[in-house]
Amino acid sequence: MLYLFGNCQSGFLAEALARKGHPTTFRPLASPLTYLSCNGRIPRDITEAVARFGLDPFFNDRTLFNQCVMFSGQEPEARLFLINLFHETTPLFLNEAEKYAIYVDQAAFAFAPGFKNWLAARHRAIVPHPDSYLARFGDMVEAFRTRHPGTPLVILGRLSHFPFFGPTPFSYLECWEKVFHRAGPLLAEWAAGLPGTALIDVDRIFAGIWADSEPAIEAHCPFLRVRRGPGGDLTYRRDLEHVGSLWDRLADKIAVFLDTGRLDYGPNETVPAIWTERPHAPETLSRSRLRTLLSSGANYASGRAVAAFFSVPDTDHTKLLAEAAPAMPICHHTLHMVRHYAGLHKNPALLVWISAQLEKIGAFTANGPAYQRLYESRLKQIAAAVTGRGADADSLS
């Protein structure tokens, strides 16, 4: 069994490995602090509180086991452990008497007011400082390696920020923009100092993908994080968290590692000079190309089309969304962009797309009921903003 830990990046990789025939388990993590402070054990008082108040649904898969233990040794034998640079879920709740920290979704407070009172009497909310994340992550990896020394351990890096990827890149790992320049050498040093540990250089993996596929960042990372500034102007950040072409290639690299114990890179897996030397120029796509991408039924393709809308902000492409509505899948990254596009062009034709999305989210259960409720509420708020019935599209996150 392969055990992958971290956030959705490890989750995407776990899915790719499973498709290639490797039995794989993925476990989402909340913060390095939960594992470090719990010392590999689940505190009894929080276990009892969760059972007493019925709180299992409020960990969003970051179960107490995942947060505190990760791997017990009483499970199917591990062939490989992999931990990625995951973002922290906050706030955490620190028990100052017992010196442990845990994460629980604050939606639990409305569900069980008694739990809120119980927690407040014993814990205080904390938000670890992003600038010290790498140190916490390193301590967590070292502690895990010490507790489970007999199985190969792989640290999965992250895609760095390069000018050619512009606009300003976005990562859910808050410190990444500040530390990516030094993170690679530091992680490599850590891996070299721990027995049976290796680092995957994601920049080099992506360089190999780039060399033999479409050399446009939009083809691989299409999603934009959009914000409206104080003057009303929109600003854009490229989402480097979700790299659609990365996971199968990484799975192949890990498959070779399982057979050989080595992580080698080919001559084409070298960062191209263009990434650092040339600034990004937003792509513009023809109307026929936009229509093809929107109608593809694929998250990344349709997201690429919507992102391209913003390169010609004065042109209203809302009718293309309406035409492609039956084909476009549920995707909260695309929803985020559509919300801001609706602010540029309050076109009632968007209601056709919203109606189709409402129907689809009703049948979309993969991410749980909370995801469905949030998605539905955002669609309805966008509809209200488009029709001028009192909601402000920019009030959504």
XYZ file of C-alpha atoms in Angstrom:
397
model
C 0.000 0.000 0.000
C 1.153 3.535 -0.800
C 0.257 6.139 1.849
C 0.020 9.750 0.686
C -0.436 12.634 3.119
C -1.119 16.341 2.668
C -3.710 18.358 0.767
C -5.483 17.989 -2.567
C -2.167 17.771 -4.447
C -1.390 14.482 -2.724
C -5.013 13.555 -3.333
C -4.718 14.132 -7.092
C -1.522 12.095 -7.128
C -3.184 9.296 -5.152
C -5.952 9.128 -7.759
C -3.393 8.962 -10.576
C -1.462 6.168 -8.839
C -4.657 4.206 -8.240
C -5.593 4.517 -11.921
C -2.233 2.988 -12.771
C -2.889 -0.021 -10.553
C -1.095 0.949 -7.325
C -3.134 0.425 -4.123
C -3.073 3.855 -2.537
C -4.477 5.577 0.546
C -4.713 9.371 0.807
C -5.012 11.137 4.161
C -5.653 14.898 4.329
C -3.684 16.807 6.965
C -4.564 19.997 8.834
C -1.236 21.366 10.091
C 2.221 20.132 11.055
C 1.418 21.411 14.557
C -1.359 18.884 15.143
C 0.963 15.950 14.454
C 3.867 17.441 16.406
C 1.851 18.467 19.454
C -0.079 15.197 19.698
C 3.113 13.099 19.614
C 1.524 10.434 17.450
C -1.474 9.906 19.766
C -5.065 11.146 19.733
C -5.806 13.024 22.992
C -8.468 11.217 24.979
C -10.490 14.298 25.940
C -11.033 15.425 22.357
C -11.908 11.870 21.303
C -14.556 11.725 24.006
C -15.915 15.169 23.042
C -16.202 14.229 19.375
C -18.154 11.084 20.278
C -20.310 12.908 22.829
C -21.324 15.735 20.489
C -21.408 13.728 17.230
C -18.732 15.797 15.485
C -17.227 13.341 12.994
C -18.687 15.242 9.971
C -16.913 18.459 11.016
C -13.320 17.508 10.270
C -13.662 17.628 6.457
C -11.661 14.381 6.135
C -8.929 15.799 8.383
C -9.893 13.226 10.971
C -8.317 13.105 14.400
C -6.408 10.018 13.261
C -5.059 11.857 10.221
C -4.149 14.938 12.262
C -2.493 13.148 15.160
C -1.312 9.701 14.024
C -1.203 9.558 10.199
C -0.056 5.914 10.157
C -0.505 3.404 12.970
C 1.530 0.415 11.826
C -1.549 -1.766 12.315
C -2.617 -1.240 8.710
C -1.697 -2.866 5.391
C 2.070 -2.800 4.991
C 3.426 0.405 3.520
C 5.596 0.332 0.395
C 5.922 4.104 0.346
C 5.067 7.223 2.332
C 4.680 10.567 0.552
C 4.058 13.971 2.138
C 3.485 17.133 0.128
C 3.895 20.766 1.149
C 0.273 21.136 2.212
C -1.362 24.376 3.326
C -2.529 24.707 6.916
C -6.218 24.700 7.820
C -6.910 27.344 10.444
C -7.727 28.274 13.075
C -6.352 25.483 15.206
C -7.476 25.026 18.794
C -4.703 24.766 21.374
C -5.212 23.006 24.693
C -2.696 24.901 26.808
C -2.858 22.479 29.726
C -2.243 19.355 27.643
C -0.138 21.176 25.005
C -1.865 19.785 21.926
C -3.527 21.497 18.973
C -6.312 20.180 16.743
C -8.447 21.443 13.886
C -12.234 21.226 13.741
C -14.559 23.085 11.383
C -16.213 25.948 13.268
C -19.535 24.933 11.698
C -19.555 22.414 14.554
C -20.337 25.269 16.965
C -23.785 25.901 15.486
C -24.455 22.168 15.292
C -23.440 21.541 18.907
C -23.375 24.702 21.091
C -22.380 22.512 24.007
C -19.188 21.593 22.195
C -18.406 25.264 21.578
C -18.633 25.896 25.327
C -16.609 22.775 26.096
C -13.879 23.826 23.670
C -13.779 27.449 24.857
C -13.216 26.304 28.424
C -10.153 24.245 27.494
C -8.712 25.617 24.254
C -7.867 28.882 22.526
C -7.856 29.546 18.801
C -4.448 30.017 17.173
C -3.246 30.750 13.646
C 0.356 29.617 13.068
C 2.481 32.266 11.385
C 3.026 31.498 7.682
C 6.675 32.563 7.803
C 7.576 29.691 10.138
C 5.733 27.055 8.110
C 8.812 25.453 6.555
C 10.364 24.883 9.971
C 7.150 23.253 11.227
C 6.912 21.110 8.122
C 10.529 19.999 8.479
C 10.005 19.078 12.128
C 6.895 17.075 11.180
C 8.708 15.135 8.445
C 11.600 14.378 10.785
C 9.234 13.202 13.535
C 7.323 10.997 11.107
C 10.568 9.555 9.734
C 11.734 8.734 13.274
C 8.461 7.004 14.149
C 8.287 5.033 10.887
C 11.884 4.414 9.803
C 11.596 1.296 7.662
C 9.659 2.549 4.603
C 10.846 4.881 1.823
C 9.611 8.435 2.371
C 9.167 10.942 -0.462
C 8.691 14.685 0.020
C 6.694 16.212 -2.820
C 7.707 19.787 -3.574
C 5.638 22.484 -5.254
C 5.687 24.338 -8.530
C 7.671 27.550 -8.104
C 6.690 31.017 -9.245
C 8.185 32.117 -12.557
C 7.552 35.399 -14.440
C 6.315 33.546 -17.524
C 3.526 31.987 -15.455
C 2.089 35.398 -14.542
C 0.062 37.129 -13.425
C 1.098 37.060 -9.773
C 0.898 33.373 -8.881
C -1.422 32.072 -6.188
C -0.958 29.234 -3.725
C -3.057 28.188 -0.755
C 0.256 27.759 1.085
C 0.535 31.356 2.255
C 4.300 31.469 2.656
C 5.114 29.989 -0.756
C 5.528 33.286 -2.567
C 8.190 34.314 -0.049
C 10.051 31.032 0.379
C 9.984 29.166 -2.934
C 13.409 30.537 -3.895
C 15.037 28.797 -0.939
C 12.583 25.956 -0.365
C 14.061 23.622 -2.985
C 17.631 23.566 -1.615
C 16.331 23.421 1.953
C 14.027 20.475 1.259
C 16.815 18.701 -0.621
C 19.098 19.192 2.375
C 16.481 17.773 4.715
C 15.863 14.773 2.490
C 19.591 14.063 2.225
C 19.886 14.167 6.008
C 17.083 11.693 6.698
C 17.549 7.964 6.001
C 15.409 6.534 3.230
C 14.045 9.939 2.216
C 13.903 11.587 -1.219
C 12.613 14.856 -2.677
C 10.647 15.241 -5.922
C 11.560 18.474 -7.716
C 8.199 19.513 -9.179
C 9.764 22.297 -11.256
C 11.790 19.704 -13.148
C 8.823 17.366 -13.562
C 6.738 20.200 -14.975
C 9.612 21.234 -17.257
C 9.490 17.747 -18.778
C 5.741 18.026 -19.295
C 6.222 21.455 -20.861
C 8.859 20.130 -23.259
C 6.558 17.541 -24.830
C 3.143 19.226 -24.638
C 1.525 22.594 -25.292
C 3.993 25.271 -24.072
C 1.371 27.610 -22.620
C 0.811 27.941 -18.893
C -2.947 28.268 -19.510
C -3.033 24.706 -20.834
C -1.792 23.382 -17.505
C -2.865 25.968 -14.898
C -5.923 27.709 -16.345
C -7.604 28.945 -13.170
C -7.318 32.559 -12.023
C -8.002 33.961 -8.577
C -9.780 37.241 -9.204
C -10.112 40.161 -6.811
C -11.663 43.604 -7.173
C -9.382 46.336 -5.863
C -10.400 49.514 -3.983
C -10.725 51.415 -7.259
C -12.913 48.735 -8.802
C -10.211 47.292 -11.045
C -9.841 43.520 -11.187
C -6.561 41.867 -10.300
C -5.617 38.321 -11.249
C -3.410 35.636 -9.749
C -2.648 32.352 -11.468
C -3.602 29.286 -9.439
C -0.476 27.092 -9.284
C -2.124 24.715 -6.824
C -4.071 22.855 -9.500
C -1.764 21.698 -12.307
C -3.895 19.432 -14.431
C -1.090 17.794 -16.413
C 1.159 17.046 -13.438
C -0.345 14.089 -11.654
C -0.013 11.279 -14.205
C 3.614 12.233 -14.856
C 4.334 12.262 -11.133
C 2.668 8.866 -10.782
C 4.969 7.482 -13.469
C 7.997 8.917 -11.660
C 6.922 7.286 -8.414
C 6.305 3.964 -10.151
C 9.938 4.009 -11.321
C 11.053 4.927 -7.797
C 9.178 1.933 -6.392
C 11.096 -0.351 -8.772
C 14.535 1.263 -8.573
C 14.659 3.319 -5.383
C 15.869 6.273 -7.482
C 14.438 9.601 -8.566
C 16.239 10.510 -11.764
C 15.507 13.320 -14.219
C 15.877 13.301 -17.979
C 17.652 15.958 -20.066
C 14.342 17.627 -20.945
C 13.432 17.925 -17.254
C 15.286 21.205 -16.858
C 13.645 24.563 -16.203
C 13.546 26.409 -19.564
C 15.062 29.858 -19.724
C 11.817 31.356 -21.025
C 10.175 30.827 -17.630
C 12.555 33.256 -15.968
C 13.455 35.559 -18.856
C 10.123 36.435 -20.445
C 7.064 38.009 -18.795
C 3.639 36.523 -19.240
C 1.311 37.745 -21.989
C -2.377 36.841 -21.443
C -3.643 34.548 -24.159
C -6.527 35.536 -26.395
C -8.623 32.795 -27.964
C -10.905 32.926 -30.970
C -14.632 32.581 -30.439
C -14.606 29.145 -32.056
C -11.759 28.021 -29.784
C -13.616 29.323 -26.740
C -16.736 27.451 -27.806
C -14.772 24.221 -28.248
C -13.148 24.481 -24.802
C -16.395 25.378 -23.035
C -18.231 22.459 -24.648
C -15.518 19.906 -23.894
C -17.035 18.770 -20.596
C -13.596 19.068 -18.939
C -12.882 21.225 -15.894
C -9.517 22.510 -17.050
C -10.556 23.208 -20.636
C -13.682 25.129 -19.691
C -11.772 26.966 -16.968
C -9.169 27.998 -19.541
C -11.881 29.504 -21.717
C -13.441 31.477 -18.864
C -10.017 32.774 -17.812
C -9.445 33.955 -21.382
C -12.611 36.058 -21.179
C -10.734 38.459 -18.900
C -8.072 39.190 -21.539
C -10.753 41.084 -23.497
C -12.866 42.475 -20.643
C -14.938 44.780 -22.836
C -16.237 41.866 -24.928
C -19.223 40.058 -23.416
C -18.920 36.286 -23.844
C -21.835 35.423 -21.553
C -23.850 33.905 -24.402
C -21.069 31.350 -24.923
C -21.525 30.233 -21.324
C -25.253 29.870 -21.918
C -24.661 27.816 -25.078
C -22.205 25.495 -23.343
C -24.188 25.203 -20.102
C -25.265 21.557 -20.630
C -21.639 20.455 -21.069
C -19.847 22.467 -18.393
C -19.040 20.477 -15.245
C -19.249 21.463 -11.596
C -16.025 23.304 -10.715
C -15.691 25.840 -7.929
C -12.601 27.397 -9.565
C -14.606 28.175 -12.699
C -17.524 29.341 -10.557
C -15.196 31.825 -8.866
C -14.189 33.283 -12.240
C -17.750 33.349 -13.554
C -18.838 35.255 -10.470
C -16.387 38.051 -11.201
C -17.184 37.967 -14.903
C -20.834 38.470 -13.997
C -19.749 41.656 -12.238
C -18.261 42.933 -15.485
C -21.243 41.993 -17.651
C -24.543 41.780 -15.787
C -26.091 39.792 -18.618
C -29.310 37.867 -17.837
C -28.201 35.236 -20.357
C -26.009 33.904 -17.531
C -29.188 32.600 -15.856
C -29.226 29.727 -18.373
C -25.773 28.662 -17.189
C -26.722 29.125 -13.534
C -29.869 27.012 -13.980
C -27.844 24.163 -15.511
C -25.279 24.372 -12.703
C -28.011 24.299 -10.052
C -29.376 21.110 -11.560
C -25.935 19.512 -11.669
C -24.918 20.447 -8.132
C -28.052 18.750 -6.863
C -26.676 15.459 -8.164
C -23.015 16.136 -7.307
C -22.257 14.298 -4.070
C -18.502 13.676 -4.404
C -17.509 16.566 -2.098
C -20.290 16.150 0.422
C -23.468 18.063 1.296
C -21.682 21.125 2.709
C -19.996 21.673 -0.662
C -23.348 21.312 -2.423
C -25.020 23.868 -0.145
C -22.210 26.398 -0.524
C -22.072 25.996 -4.301
C -25.838 26.374 -4.612
C -25.897 29.493 -2.447
C -23.191 31.139 -4.531
C -25.042 30.380 -7.753
C -28.186 31.968 -6.341
C -26.282 35.048 -5.216
C -24.772 35.459 -8.676
C -28.248 35.143 -10.176
C -29.548 37.846 -7.832
C -26.663 40.131 -8.753
C -27.175 39.618 -12.488
C -30.875 40.388 -12.259
C -30.398 43.301 -9.845
C -32.454 41.729 -7.084
C -30.363 42.859 -4.172
C -27.299 40.588 -4.030
C -23.823 41.836 -4.778
C -21.710 39.365 -6.730
C -18.552 40.802 -5.147
C -19.793 39.827 -1.693
C -18.865 36.235 -2.436
C -15.463 34.863 -1.526
